[in-house]
mmCIF file of C-alpha atoms in Angstrom:
data_model
loop_
_atom_site.group_PDB
_atom_site.id
_atom_site.type_symbol
_atom_site.label_atom_id
_atom_site.label_comp_id
_atom_site.label_asym_id
_atom_site.label_seq_id
_atom_site.Cartn_x
_atom_site.Cartn_y
_atom_site.Cartn_z
ATOM 1 C CA ARG A 1 64.523 -11.428 -56.261
ATOM 2 C CA ASP A 2 61.748 -9.000 -55.357
ATOM 3 C CA GLU A 3 58.160 -10.123 -55.610
ATOM 4 C CA LEU A 4 56.541 -9.010 -58.854
ATOM 5 C CA PRO A 5 52.877 -9.115 -59.851
ATOM 6 C CA GLU A 6 51.932 -12.286 -61.659
ATOM 7 C CA GLY A 7 52.138 -10.996 -65.267
ATOM 8 C CA GLU A 8 55.339 -9.045 -64.733
ATOM 9 C CA GLU A 9 57.114 -12.073 -63.255
ATOM 10 C CA GLU A 10 56.388 -14.081 -66.404
ATOM 11 C CA GLU A 11 57.586 -11.205 -68.616
ATOM 12 C CA GLU A 12 60.785 -10.956 -66.559
ATOM 13 C CA GLU A 13 61.429 -14.686 -67.056
ATOM 14 C CA GLU A 14 60.805 -14.392 -70.799
ATOM 15 C CA LEU A 15 63.217 -11.469 -71.006
ATOM 16 C CA GLU A 16 65.899 -13.402 -69.104
ATOM 17 C CA LEU A 17 65.434 -16.366 -71.443
ATOM 18 C CA SER A 18 65.659 -14.158 -74.519
ATOM 19 C CA ARG A 19 68.807 -12.527 -73.174
ATOM 20 C CA ALA A 20 70.359 -15.930 -72.442
ATOM 21 C CA GLY A 21 69.521 -17.135 -75.937
ATOM 22 C CA PHE A 22 70.930 -13.976 -77.448
ATOM 23 C CA ARG A 23 74.198 -14.287 -75.511
ATOM 24 C CA GLY A 24 74.526 -17.905 -76.518
ATOM 25 C CA ALA A 25 74.104 -17.082 -80.177
ATOM 26 C CA THR A 26 76.785 -14.416 -80.195
ATOM 27 C CA SER A 27 79.329 -16.414 -78.238
ATOM 28 C CA SER A 28 79.574 -19.285 -80.707
ATOM 29 C CA PRO A 29 83.145 -20.253 -81.554
ATOM 30 C CA PRO A 30 84.505 -19.066 -84.883
ATOM 31 C CA GLN A 31 83.991 -21.566 -87.639
ATOM 32 C CA LYS A 32 86.719 -22.646 -89.991
ATOM 33 C CA LEU A 33 85.772 -21.263 -93.352
ATOM 34 C CA SER A 34 86.418 -23.117 -96.551
ATOM 35 C CA ALA A 35 86.813 -21.296 -99.821
ATOM 36 C CA SER A 36 83.986 -21.825 -102.245
ATOM 37 C CA PRO A 37 84.950 -23.350 -105.614
ATOM 38 C CA GLY A 38 84.282 -20.128 -107.543
ATOM 39 C CA ASP A 39 86.596 -17.945 -105.419
ATOM 40 C CA PRO A 40 90.112 -17.176 -106.632
ATOM 41 C CA PRO A 41 92.859 -18.787 -104.524
ATOM 42 C CA GLY A 42 93.718 -16.819 -101.377
ATOM 43 C CA THR A 43 90.330 -15.083 -101.224
ATOM 44 C CA PRO A 44 88.571 -15.634 -97.873
ATOM 45 C CA PRO A 45 84.996 -16.898 -98.209
ATOM 46 C CA LEU A 46 82.424 -14.336 -97.139
ATOM 47 C CA ALA A 47 79.103 -16.170 -97.450
ATOM 48 C CA PRO A 48 79.237 -18.050 -94.103
ATOM 49 C CA VAL A 49 80.393 -14.931 -92.285
ATOM 50 C CA LEU A 50 77.621 -12.858 -93.860
ATOM 51 C CA GLN A 51 75.034 -15.493 -92.930
ATOM 52 C CA LEU A 52 76.271 -15.470 -89.339
ATOM 53 C CA LEU A 53 76.174 -11.667 -89.177
ATOM 54 C CA ARG A 54 72.702 -11.562 -90.730
ATOM 55 C CA SER A 55 71.382 -14.082 -88.221
ATOM 56 C CA GLN A 56 72.925 -12.110 -85.336
ATOM 57 C CA LEU A 57 71.354 -8.934 -86.695
ATOM 58 C CA GLN A 58 67.953 -10.638 -86.921
ATOM 59 C CA GLU A 59 68.312 -11.826 -83.310
ATOM 60 C CA LYS A 60 69.157 -8.297 -82.177
ATOM 61 C CA ASP A 61 66.183 -6.898 -84.101
ATOM 62 C CA ALA A 62 63.887 -9.469 -82.482
ATOM 63 C CA LEU A 63 65.241 -8.585 -79.031
ATOM 64 C CA LEU A 64 64.725 -4.860 -79.719
ATOM 65 C CA ARG A 65 61.130 -5.469 -80.819
ATOM 66 C CA HIS A 66 60.522 -7.510 -77.662
ATOM 67 C CA LEU A 67 62.023 -4.805 -75.422
ATOM 68 C CA GLU A 68 60.067 -2.066 -77.206
ATOM 69 C CA SER A 69 56.792 -3.931 -76.711
ATOM 70 C CA ASP A 70 57.659 -4.459 -73.021
ATOM 71 C CA TRP A 71 58.356 -0.740 -72.687
ATOM 72 C CA GLU A 72 55.037 0.128 -74.343
ATOM 73 C CA ARG A 73 53.145 -2.190 -71.980
ATOM 74 C CA SER A 74 54.937 -0.694 -68.965
ATOM 75 C CA ARG A 75 54.194 2.843 -70.121
ATOM 76 C CA ALA A 76 50.508 2.060 -70.654
ATOM 77 C CA GLN A 77 50.291 0.401 -67.223
ATOM 78 C CA ARG A 78 51.953 3.394 -65.554
ATOM 79 C CA GLU A 79 49.513 5.778 -67.263
ATOM 80 C CA ARG A 80 46.531 3.686 -66.084
ATOM 81 C CA GLU A 81 47.897 3.696 -62.525
ATOM 82 C CA GLU A 82 48.390 7.473 -62.608
ATOM 83 C CA ARG A 83 44.822 8.008 -63.804
ATOM 84 C CA LEU A 84 43.526 5.760 -61.015
ATOM 85 C CA LEU A 85 45.531 7.686 -58.409
ATOM 86 C CA VAL A 86 44.237 11.026 -59.648
ATOM 87 C CA THR A 87 40.667 9.710 -59.671
ATOM 88 C CA ALA A 88 41.032 8.327 -56.144
ATOM 89 C CA TRP A 89 42.496 11.622 -54.918
ATOM 90 C CA TYR A 90 39.621 13.640 -56.372
ATOM 91 C CA ASN A 91 37.084 11.225 -54.838
ATOM 92 C CA MET A 92 38.506 11.655 -51.316
#
């Protein structure tokens, strides 16, 4: 792995951990669903499936927020670096 500045290396590790956690959550084996007492016979239960899908959606939303904040930080850093380069060039 290439050498990264101190802060970026930590962010990269956090991102890898969040990706690993996300993959683990979506690769869980299917659960056997039992019909709830109020359902008519032969009707598949939906509540556990909906809960699983909602939790996966929340995990994806959290990952998107994390990636968006990383992108914003990277953009701001790049803009600061560009301003410094322009300033240094004018001062030469």
